[in-house]
Coordinates of C-alpha atoms in Angstrom, one line a residue:
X1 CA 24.6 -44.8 -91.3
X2 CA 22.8 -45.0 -88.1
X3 CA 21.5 -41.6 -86.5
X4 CA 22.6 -42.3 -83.1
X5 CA 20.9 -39.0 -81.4
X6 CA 18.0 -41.0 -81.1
X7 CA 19.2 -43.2 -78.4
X8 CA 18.6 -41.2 -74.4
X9 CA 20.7 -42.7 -72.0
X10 CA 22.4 -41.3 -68.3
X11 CA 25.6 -42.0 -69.9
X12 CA 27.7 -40.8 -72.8
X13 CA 26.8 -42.2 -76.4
X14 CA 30.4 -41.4 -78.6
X15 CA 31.1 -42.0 -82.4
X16 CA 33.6 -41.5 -84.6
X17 CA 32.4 -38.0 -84.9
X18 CA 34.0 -37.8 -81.8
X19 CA 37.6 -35.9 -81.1
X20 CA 38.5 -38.8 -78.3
X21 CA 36.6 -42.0 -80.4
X22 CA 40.1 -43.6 -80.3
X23 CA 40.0 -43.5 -76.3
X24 CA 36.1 -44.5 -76.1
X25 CA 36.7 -47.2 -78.6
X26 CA 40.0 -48.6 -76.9
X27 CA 40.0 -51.9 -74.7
X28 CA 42.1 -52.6 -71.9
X29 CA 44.2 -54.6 -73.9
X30 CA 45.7 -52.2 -76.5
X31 CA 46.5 -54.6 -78.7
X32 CA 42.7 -55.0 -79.4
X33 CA 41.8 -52.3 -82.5
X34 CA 38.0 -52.1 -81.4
X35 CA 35.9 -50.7 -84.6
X36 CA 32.4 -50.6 -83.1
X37 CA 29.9 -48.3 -84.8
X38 CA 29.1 -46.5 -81.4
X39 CA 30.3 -46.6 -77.7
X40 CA 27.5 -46.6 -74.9
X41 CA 29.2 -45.9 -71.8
X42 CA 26.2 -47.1 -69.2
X43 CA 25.8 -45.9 -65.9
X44 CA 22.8 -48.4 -64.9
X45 CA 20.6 -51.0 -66.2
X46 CA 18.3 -48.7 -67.4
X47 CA 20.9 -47.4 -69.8
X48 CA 21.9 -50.9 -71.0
X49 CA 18.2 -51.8 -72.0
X50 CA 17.9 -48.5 -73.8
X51 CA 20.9 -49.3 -75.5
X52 CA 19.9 -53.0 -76.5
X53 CA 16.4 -51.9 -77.3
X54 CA 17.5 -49.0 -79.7
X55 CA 20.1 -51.8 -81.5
X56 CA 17.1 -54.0 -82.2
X57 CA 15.1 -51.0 -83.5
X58 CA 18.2 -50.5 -86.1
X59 CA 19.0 -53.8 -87.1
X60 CA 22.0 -53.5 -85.0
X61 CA 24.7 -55.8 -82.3
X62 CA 25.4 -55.2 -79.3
X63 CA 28.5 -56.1 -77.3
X64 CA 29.2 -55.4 -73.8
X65 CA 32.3 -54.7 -71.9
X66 CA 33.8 -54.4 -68.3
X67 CA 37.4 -53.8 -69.0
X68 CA 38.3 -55.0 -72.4
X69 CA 40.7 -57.5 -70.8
X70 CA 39.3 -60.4 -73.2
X71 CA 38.8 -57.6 -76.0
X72 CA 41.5 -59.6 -78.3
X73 CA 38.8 -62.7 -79.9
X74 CA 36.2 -60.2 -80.4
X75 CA 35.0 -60.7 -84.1
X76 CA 34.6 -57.9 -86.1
X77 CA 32.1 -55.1 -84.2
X78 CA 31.0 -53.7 -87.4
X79 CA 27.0 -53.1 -87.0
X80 CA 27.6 -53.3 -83.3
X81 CA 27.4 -51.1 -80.5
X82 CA 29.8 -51.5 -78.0
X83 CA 28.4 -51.1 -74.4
X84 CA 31.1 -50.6 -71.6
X85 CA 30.1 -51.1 -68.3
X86 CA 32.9 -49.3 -66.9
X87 CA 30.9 -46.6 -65.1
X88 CA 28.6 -48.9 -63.1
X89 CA 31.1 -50.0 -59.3
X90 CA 28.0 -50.3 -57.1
X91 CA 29.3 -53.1 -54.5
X92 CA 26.8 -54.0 -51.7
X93 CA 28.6 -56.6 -48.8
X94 CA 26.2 -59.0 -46.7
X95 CA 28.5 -60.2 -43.6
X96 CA 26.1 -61.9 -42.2
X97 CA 24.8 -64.2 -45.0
X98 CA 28.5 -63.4 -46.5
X99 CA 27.2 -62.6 -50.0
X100 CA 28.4 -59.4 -52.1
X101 CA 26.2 -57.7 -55.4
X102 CA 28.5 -55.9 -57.5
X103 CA 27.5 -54.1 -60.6
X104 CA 29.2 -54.6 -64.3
X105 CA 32.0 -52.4 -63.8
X106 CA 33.3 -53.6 -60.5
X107 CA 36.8 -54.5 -60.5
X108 CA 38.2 -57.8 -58.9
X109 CA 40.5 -55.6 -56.5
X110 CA 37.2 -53.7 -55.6
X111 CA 35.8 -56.1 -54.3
X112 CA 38.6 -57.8 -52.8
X113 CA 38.7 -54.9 -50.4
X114 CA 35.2 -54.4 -50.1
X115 CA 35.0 -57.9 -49.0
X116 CA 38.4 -57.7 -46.9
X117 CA 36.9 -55.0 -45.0
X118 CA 34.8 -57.8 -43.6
X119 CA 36.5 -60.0 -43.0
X120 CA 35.8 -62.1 -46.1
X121 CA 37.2 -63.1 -48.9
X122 CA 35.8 -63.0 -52.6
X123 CA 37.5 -65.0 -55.4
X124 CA 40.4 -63.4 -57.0
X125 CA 42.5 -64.4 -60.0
X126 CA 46.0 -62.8 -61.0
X127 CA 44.6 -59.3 -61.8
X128 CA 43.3 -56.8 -60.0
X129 CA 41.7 -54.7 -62.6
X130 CA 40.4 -57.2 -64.7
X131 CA 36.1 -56.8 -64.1
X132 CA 34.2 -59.2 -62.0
X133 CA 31.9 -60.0 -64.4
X134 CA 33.8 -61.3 -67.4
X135 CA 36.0 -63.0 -64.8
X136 CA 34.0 -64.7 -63.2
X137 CA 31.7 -65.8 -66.0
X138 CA 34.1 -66.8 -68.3
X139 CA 35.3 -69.2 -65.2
X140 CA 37.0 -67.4 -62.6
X141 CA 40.2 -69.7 -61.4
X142 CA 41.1 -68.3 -58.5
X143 CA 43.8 -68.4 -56.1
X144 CA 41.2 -70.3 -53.5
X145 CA 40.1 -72.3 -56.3
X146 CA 41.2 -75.9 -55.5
X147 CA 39.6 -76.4 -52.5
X148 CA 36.6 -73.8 -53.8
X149 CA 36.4 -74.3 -57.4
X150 CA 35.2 -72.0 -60.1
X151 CA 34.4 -68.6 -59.4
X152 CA 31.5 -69.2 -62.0
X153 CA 30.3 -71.0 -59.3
X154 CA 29.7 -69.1 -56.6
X155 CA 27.6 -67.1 -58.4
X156 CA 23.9 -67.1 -56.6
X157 CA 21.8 -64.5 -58.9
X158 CA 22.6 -63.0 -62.0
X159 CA 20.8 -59.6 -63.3
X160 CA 20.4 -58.8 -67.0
X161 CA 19.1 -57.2 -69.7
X162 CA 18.1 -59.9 -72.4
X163 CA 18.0 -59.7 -76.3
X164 CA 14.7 -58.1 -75.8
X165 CA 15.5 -55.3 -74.0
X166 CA 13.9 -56.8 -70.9
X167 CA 15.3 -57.3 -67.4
X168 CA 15.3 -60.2 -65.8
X169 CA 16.9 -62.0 -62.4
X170 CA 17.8 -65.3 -63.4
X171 CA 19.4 -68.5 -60.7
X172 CA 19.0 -71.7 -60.0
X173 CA 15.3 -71.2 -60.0
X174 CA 14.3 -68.8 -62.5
X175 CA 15.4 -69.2 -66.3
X176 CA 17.4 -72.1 -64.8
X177 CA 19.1 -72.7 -68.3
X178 CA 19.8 -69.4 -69.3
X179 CA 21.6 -69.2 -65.3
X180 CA 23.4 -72.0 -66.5
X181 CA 24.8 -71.3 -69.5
X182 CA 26.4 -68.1 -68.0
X183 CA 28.2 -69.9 -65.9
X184 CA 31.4 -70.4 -67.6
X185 CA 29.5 -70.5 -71.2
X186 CA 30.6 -67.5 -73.0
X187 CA 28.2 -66.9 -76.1
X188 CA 26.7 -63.8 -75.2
X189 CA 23.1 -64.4 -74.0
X190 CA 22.6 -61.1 -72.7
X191 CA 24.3 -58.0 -71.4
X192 CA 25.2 -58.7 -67.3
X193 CA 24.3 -55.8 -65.3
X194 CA 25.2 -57.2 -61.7
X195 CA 26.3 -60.5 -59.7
X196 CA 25.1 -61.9 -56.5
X197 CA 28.2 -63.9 -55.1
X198 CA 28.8 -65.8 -52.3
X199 CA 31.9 -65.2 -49.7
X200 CA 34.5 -67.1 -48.3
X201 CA 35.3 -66.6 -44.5
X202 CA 38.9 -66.2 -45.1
X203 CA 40.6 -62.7 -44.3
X204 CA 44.2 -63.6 -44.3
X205 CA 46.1 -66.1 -46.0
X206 CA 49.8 -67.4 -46.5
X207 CA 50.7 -66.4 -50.3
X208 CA 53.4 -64.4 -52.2
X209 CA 55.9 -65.2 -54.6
X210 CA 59.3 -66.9 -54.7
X211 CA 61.5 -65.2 -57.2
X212 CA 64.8 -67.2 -58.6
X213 CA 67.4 -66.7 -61.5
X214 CA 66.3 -68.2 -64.6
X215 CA 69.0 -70.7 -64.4
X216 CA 67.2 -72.7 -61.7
X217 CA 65.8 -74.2 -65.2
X218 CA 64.3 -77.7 -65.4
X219 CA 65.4 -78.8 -61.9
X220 CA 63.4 -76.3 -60.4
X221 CA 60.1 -77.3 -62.4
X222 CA 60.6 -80.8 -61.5
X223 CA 60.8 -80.1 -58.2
X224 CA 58.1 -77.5 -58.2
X225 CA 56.0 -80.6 -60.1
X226 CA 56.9 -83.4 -57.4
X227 CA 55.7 -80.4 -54.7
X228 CA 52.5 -80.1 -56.2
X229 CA 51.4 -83.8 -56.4
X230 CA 51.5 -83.6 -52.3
X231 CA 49.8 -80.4 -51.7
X232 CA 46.4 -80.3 -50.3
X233 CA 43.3 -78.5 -51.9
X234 CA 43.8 -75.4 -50.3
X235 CA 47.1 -74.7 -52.1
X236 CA 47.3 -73.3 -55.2
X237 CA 50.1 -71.9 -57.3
X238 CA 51.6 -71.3 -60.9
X239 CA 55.3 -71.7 -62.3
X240 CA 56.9 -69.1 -64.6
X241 CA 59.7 -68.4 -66.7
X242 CA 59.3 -64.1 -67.0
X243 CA 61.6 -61.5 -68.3
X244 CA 60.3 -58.3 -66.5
X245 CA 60.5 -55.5 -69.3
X246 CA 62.3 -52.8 -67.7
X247 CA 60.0 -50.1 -66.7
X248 CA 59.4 -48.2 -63.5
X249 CA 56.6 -50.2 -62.3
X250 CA 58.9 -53.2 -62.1
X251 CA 60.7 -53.5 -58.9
X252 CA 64.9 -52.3 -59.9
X253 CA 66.3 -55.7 -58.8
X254 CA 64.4 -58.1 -61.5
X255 CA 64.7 -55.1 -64.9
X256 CA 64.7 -56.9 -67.7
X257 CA 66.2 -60.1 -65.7
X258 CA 65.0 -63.6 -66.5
X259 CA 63.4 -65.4 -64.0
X260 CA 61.5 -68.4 -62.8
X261 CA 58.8 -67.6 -60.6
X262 CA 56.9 -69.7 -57.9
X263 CA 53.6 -68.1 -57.0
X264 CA 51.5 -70.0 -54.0
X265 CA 48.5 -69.1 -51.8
X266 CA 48.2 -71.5 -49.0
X267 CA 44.4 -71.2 -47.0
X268 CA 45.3 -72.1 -43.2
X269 CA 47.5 -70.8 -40.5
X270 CA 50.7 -68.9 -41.0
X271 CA 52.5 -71.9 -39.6
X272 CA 51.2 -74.3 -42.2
X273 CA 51.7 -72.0 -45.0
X274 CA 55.5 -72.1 -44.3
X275 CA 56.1 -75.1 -43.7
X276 CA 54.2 -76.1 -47.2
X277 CA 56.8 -73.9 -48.7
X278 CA 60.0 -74.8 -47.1
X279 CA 60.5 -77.2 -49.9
X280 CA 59.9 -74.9 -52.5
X281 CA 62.6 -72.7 -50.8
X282 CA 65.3 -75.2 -50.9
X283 CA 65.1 -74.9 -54.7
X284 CA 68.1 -72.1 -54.5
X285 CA 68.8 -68.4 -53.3
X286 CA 65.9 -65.9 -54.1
X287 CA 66.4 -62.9 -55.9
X288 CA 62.7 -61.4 -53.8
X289 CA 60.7 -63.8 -51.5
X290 CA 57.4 -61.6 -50.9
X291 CA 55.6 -64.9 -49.1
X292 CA 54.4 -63.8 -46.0
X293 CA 51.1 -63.8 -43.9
X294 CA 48.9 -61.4 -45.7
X295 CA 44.9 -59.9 -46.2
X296 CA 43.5 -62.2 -48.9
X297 CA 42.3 -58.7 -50.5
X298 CA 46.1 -58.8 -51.6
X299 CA 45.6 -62.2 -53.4
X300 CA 45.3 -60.4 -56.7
X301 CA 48.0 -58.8 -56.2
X302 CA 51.0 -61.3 -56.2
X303 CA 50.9 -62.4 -59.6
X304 CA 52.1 -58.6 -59.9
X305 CA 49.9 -58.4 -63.4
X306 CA 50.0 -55.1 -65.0
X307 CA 47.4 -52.7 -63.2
X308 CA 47.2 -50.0 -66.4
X309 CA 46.2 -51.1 -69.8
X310 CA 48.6 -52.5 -71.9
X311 CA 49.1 -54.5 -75.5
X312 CA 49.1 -58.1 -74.9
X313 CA 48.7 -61.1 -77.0
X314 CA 48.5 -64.8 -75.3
X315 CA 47.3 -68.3 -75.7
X316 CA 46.4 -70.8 -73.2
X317 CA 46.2 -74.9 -73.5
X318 CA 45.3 -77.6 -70.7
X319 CA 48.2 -80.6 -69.9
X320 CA 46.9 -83.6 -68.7
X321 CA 50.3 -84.8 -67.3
X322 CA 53.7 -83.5 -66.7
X323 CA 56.6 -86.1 -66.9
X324 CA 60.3 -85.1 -67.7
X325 CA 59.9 -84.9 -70.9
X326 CA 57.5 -82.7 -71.0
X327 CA 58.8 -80.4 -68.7
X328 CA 62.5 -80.6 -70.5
X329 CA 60.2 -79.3 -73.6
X330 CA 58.4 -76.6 -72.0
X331 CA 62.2 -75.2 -70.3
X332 CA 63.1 -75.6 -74.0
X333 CA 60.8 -73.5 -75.7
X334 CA 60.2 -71.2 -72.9
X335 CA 63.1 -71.4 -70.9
X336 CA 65.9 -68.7 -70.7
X337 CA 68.0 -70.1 -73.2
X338 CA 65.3 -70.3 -75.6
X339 CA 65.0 -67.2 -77.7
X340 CA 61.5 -66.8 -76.2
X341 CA 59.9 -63.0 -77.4
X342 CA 57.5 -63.8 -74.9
X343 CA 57.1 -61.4 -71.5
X344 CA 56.3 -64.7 -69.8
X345 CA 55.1 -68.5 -70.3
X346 CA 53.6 -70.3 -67.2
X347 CA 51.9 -73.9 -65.8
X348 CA 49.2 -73.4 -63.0
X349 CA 48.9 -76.3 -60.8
X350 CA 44.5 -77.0 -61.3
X351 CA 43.2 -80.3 -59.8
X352 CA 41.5 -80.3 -56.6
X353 CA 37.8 -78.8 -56.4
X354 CA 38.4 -77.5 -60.2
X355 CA 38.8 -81.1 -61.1
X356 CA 35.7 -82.4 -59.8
X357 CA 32.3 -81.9 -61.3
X358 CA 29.9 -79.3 -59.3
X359 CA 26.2 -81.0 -59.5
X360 CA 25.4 -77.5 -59.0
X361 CA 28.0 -76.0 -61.0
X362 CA 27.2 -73.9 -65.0
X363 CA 28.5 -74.7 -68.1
X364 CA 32.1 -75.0 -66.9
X365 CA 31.7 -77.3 -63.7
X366 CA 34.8 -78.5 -63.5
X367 CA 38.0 -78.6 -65.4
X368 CA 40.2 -81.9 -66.7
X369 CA 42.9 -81.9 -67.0
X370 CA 52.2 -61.4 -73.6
X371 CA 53.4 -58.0 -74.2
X372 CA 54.6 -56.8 -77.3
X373 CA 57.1 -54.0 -76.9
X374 CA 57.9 -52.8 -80.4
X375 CA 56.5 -54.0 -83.8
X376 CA 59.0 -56.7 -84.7
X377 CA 58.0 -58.4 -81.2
X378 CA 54.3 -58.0 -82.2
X379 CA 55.3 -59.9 -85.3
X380 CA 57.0 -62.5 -83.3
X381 CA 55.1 -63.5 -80.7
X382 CA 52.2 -65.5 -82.3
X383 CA 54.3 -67.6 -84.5
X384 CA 56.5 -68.5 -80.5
X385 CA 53.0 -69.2 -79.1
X386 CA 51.7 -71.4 -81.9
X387 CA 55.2 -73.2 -81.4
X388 CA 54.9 -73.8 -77.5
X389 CA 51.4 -75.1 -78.4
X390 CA 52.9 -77.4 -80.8
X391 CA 55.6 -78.5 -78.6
X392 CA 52.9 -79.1 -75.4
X393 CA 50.3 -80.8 -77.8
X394 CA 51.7 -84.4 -77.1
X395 CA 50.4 -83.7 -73.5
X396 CA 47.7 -81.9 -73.9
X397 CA 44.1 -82.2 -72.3
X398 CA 40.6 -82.4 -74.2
X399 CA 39.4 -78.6 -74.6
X400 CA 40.7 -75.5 -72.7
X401 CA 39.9 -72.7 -70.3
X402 CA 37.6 -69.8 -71.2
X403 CA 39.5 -67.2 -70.3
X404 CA 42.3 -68.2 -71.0
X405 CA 41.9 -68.7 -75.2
X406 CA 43.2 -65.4 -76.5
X407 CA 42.6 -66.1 -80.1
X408 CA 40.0 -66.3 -82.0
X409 CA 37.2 -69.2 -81.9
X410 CA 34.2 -70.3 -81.1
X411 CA 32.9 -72.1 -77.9
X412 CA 32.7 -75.6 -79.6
X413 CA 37.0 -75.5 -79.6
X414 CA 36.8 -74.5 -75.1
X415 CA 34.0 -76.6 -74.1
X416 CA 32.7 -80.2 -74.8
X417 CA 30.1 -81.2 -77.5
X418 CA 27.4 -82.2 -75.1
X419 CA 27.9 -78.9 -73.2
X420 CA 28.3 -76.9 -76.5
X421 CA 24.9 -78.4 -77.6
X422 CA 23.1 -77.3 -74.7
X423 CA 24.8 -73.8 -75.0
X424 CA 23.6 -73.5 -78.4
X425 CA 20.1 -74.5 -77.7
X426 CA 19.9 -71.6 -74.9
X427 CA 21.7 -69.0 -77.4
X428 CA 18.8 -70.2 -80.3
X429 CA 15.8 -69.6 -77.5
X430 CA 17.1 -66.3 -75.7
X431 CA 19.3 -64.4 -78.2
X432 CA 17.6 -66.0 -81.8
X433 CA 18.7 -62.9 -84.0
X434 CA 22.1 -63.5 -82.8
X435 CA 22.2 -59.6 -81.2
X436 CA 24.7 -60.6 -78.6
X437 CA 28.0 -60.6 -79.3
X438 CA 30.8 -62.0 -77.3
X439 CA 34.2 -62.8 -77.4
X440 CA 33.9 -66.6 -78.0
X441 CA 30.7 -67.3 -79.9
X442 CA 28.1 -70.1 -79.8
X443 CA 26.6 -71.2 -83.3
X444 CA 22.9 -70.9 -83.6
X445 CA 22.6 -73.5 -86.0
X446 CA 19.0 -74.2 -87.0
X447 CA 16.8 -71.1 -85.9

C-alpha cells in the first residue's frame, strides 16, 4: 500500500483513510463509483507535476479530472491516482486579440460570462457546468458549431504536464503531434493544466426552446427534419422527446409531462432568428416558448441540463440520413407511447462547418455523418439504450462522437483507423508506460 504522505502539494491529498473519501472520490455523474487509490485535489500546475512525478516514483496511474461529467467509461482506477482539477478557475480575456486562457477547472458557464462580459462569445455546449477542458478536447459541439465547427478547434495553445512530470506548451508549432492528438483524440497524453482559446465576436444571439406535448409525435420530427435541410450554417438545433422528472428545479408546468422539445440558436439579427423559426412554430400550441433575443453567455443554458451532479447513464450514435422510416422508428422506441425509462432521447441537427474537414483542425476535424431515479430504472435503462441503438443501426454513420460514447471502449470504436493509428503512435512516444489514463483509451500496441 502506497505511503501517500510523501507526496507535497498546495492542495489536499485524501484516501480512504479519510471520513469524507466517498465525497473526494465522487464524479459529477453519480452513477460513476470512482475507486482511485488517492484523490489530488490541485490548485496549479505545480501541484499536478508533483502529483504525476510522485505516481511514476511508485509505479502508479494517474487520471485527471474537471468535473467527472465523462467519469462513466473510466476503466478501473485501481493503482491510479485521481487528480481533480476542480480547484484551478483562473480565466484571463484578451478583447482585443479575442482569445481567453482558462485553467483546468474552469467551467463552460464561466467562461461564457467571462467572455459575455466582452462582448464575445466562447463555445458552449448544452451544460453549463460541465469543464472547459474535457469539453472541449473530447470535441466540443457547440451551439455555434455549424458555421464554427469544433470547439477542439479553436483551441490555439495547450499547457501540460506530460508523463514525465515535465511542463510543456504545445500548438501548432511546438510538439505539433502531441497538439494534435488532443484535439478531439481522447487517450490521455498528459494531464491539461490550461487552454488558450480563440473568441467569437458574437454577444447576443436568437436561441431558446420550443416546448410541445408529446403527441406532436412523428409529424413534428418530420417537419422539424424538412426545417433543417434549409437552414443555413449559423443554425443549430436538437429534437427531443423528454419526460421532466418532477423535482423543484423543473419549471411546475412541464412535472413529469412528456414532451417534444425543439432547441435552436440562430447567429444573426433578432429579425432573422424569428423568422427562421416561424415554421417551427406552426408545428402546434407550446406548452413554454423561451426563444427570444438573448446574451450568448446564456447559450448553455437552454438545453436546461441539470446544473448539480446527478446519476446518469447514456449512449450516443451518428445517423447518416433520416427518411420516414427512420424517424417512425426513433418515435417508436423513444416516443411517448413507447415505454421509454429513459429521462430523454434526442437527434442534433450536425452538418455545416462540423461536416467539413478543418486542414487545421486535431484528431476530430470534422464529423460525418439518462437519469436513473430508483434502482429498477438503473436496471432498465441500458438494456432501452442498447435497443434504440439497435433500432437506429440501419442508419447509422461510420464511428461516433467523443463525448458523446458513455460506455465503455476504446478510441479505435469513436475515431477512424488512419486517425486511431496516428493517435496510438503519439500515446507510444509521449505516454510509453501507459501512466495516463483517460476515459476512452488508445492501445499502445508495440512499445
Amino acid at each position: 500500500m502506497t505511503d501517500f504522505t510523501g507526496l507535497a502539494i498546495a492542495g489536499r491529498i485524501a484516501t480512504a483513510d479519510d471520513s469524507d473519501w466517498d465525497q473526494a472520490r465522487a464524479a459529477w455523474n453519480l452513477a460513476a463509483d470512482q475507486r482511485p487509490d488517492a484523490v489530488a485535489f490541485a490548485e496549479s500546475a505545480g501541484d499536478v507535476a508533483a502529483t504525476v512525478r510522485f505516481a511514476a516514483e511508485n509505479g502508479l496511474r494517474v487520471a485527471a479530472q474537471g468535473t467527472g461529467h465523462g467519469a462513466a467509461p473510466l476503466a478501473p482506477l485501481n493503482g491510479t491516482i485521481l487528480i481533480k482539477t476542480e480547484r484551478m478557475r483562473g480565466i484571463e480575456i484578451d478583447p482585443d486579440a479575442q482569445t481567453a486562457r482558462v485553467e483546468a477547472g474552469v467551467l463552460v458557464l464561466e467562461l461564457s460570462e467571462a467572455a459575455g462580459a466582452r462582448g464575445l462569445s466562447s463555445m458552449p455546449g448544452s451544460a453549463p457546468d460541465v469543464g472547459v477542458i474535457g469539453y472541449t478536447l473530447g470535441g466540443g459541439l457547440s451551439w455555434l458549431g455549424r458555421r464554427h465547427g469544433f470547439a477542439c478547434n479553436r483551441v490555439r495553445a495547450i499547457e501540460l504536464i506530460g508523463a514525465d512530470g515535465e511542463a510543456r506548451q504545445v500548438d501548432a508549432g511546438n510538439d505539433a503531434d502531441l497538439f494534435w492528438a488532443l484535439r478531439g483524440g481522447g487517450g490521455g497524453y498528459a494531464v491539461i493544466t490550461a487552454l488558450h482559446l480563440d473568441l467569437l465576436p458574437i454577444a447576443e444571439i436568437y436561441a431558446g426552446a420550443l416546448v410541445f406535448p408529446a403527441g406532436v409525435g412523428a409529424e413534428a420530427v418530420r417537419t422539424y427534419r424538412d426545417w433543417v435541410a434549409g437552414v443555413p450554417d449559423e443554425v443549430s438545433s436538437v429534437v427531443r422527446f423528454i419526460t421532466p422528472p418532477p423535482i423543484p428545479d423543473v419549471p411546475e408546468p412541464i412535472r413529469g409531462v412528456p414532451l417534444l422539445t425543439i432547441d435552436a440558436a440562430c447567429i444573426g439579427s433578432q429579425a432573422e432568428g424569428e423568422a427562421t423559426i416561424a415554421t417551427l412554430r406552426e408545428i402546434g400550441e407550446t406548452i413554454m416558448d423561451t426563444l427570444a433575443w438573448m446574451p450568448a453567455a446564456g447559450l448553455c443554458r437552454i438545453h436546461m441540463d441539470p446544473e448539480n451532479p446527478v446519476p446518469g447513464i447514456g449512449e450516443g450514435q451518428t445517423i447518416r440520413e433520416l427518411p420516414d422510416e427512420a424517424i417512425d422508428a426513433f418515435v417508436s422506441i423513444a416516443g411517448p407511447d413507447s415505454g421509454s425509462p429513459l429521462l430523454l432521447s434526442e437527434l442534433r441537427h450536425l452538418g455545416g462547418t462540423l461536416e467539413r474537414p478543418d486542414e487545421n483542425g486535431g484528431a476530430l476535424s470534422h464529423l460525418d455523418a439518462g437519469l436513473p431515479m430508483t434502482p429498477e430504472l438503473g436496471e432498465a435503462i441500458p438494456p432501452h439504450l442498447e435497443k434504440i441503438d439497435e433500432t437506429m443501426r440501419p442508419w447509422a454513420a461510420v464511428g461516433g462522437y467523443y463525448n458523446f460514447t458513455e460506455g465503455p471502449c476504446d478510441v479505435d470504436a469513436i475515431l477512424p483507423p488512419d486517425v486511431c493509428d496516428r493517435l496510438g503512435e503519439v500515446k507510444r512516444k509521449w505516454d510509453p508506460d501507459g501512466r495516463i489514463v483517460a476515459n476512452h483509451a488508445v492501445s499502445l500496441g508495440e512499445v
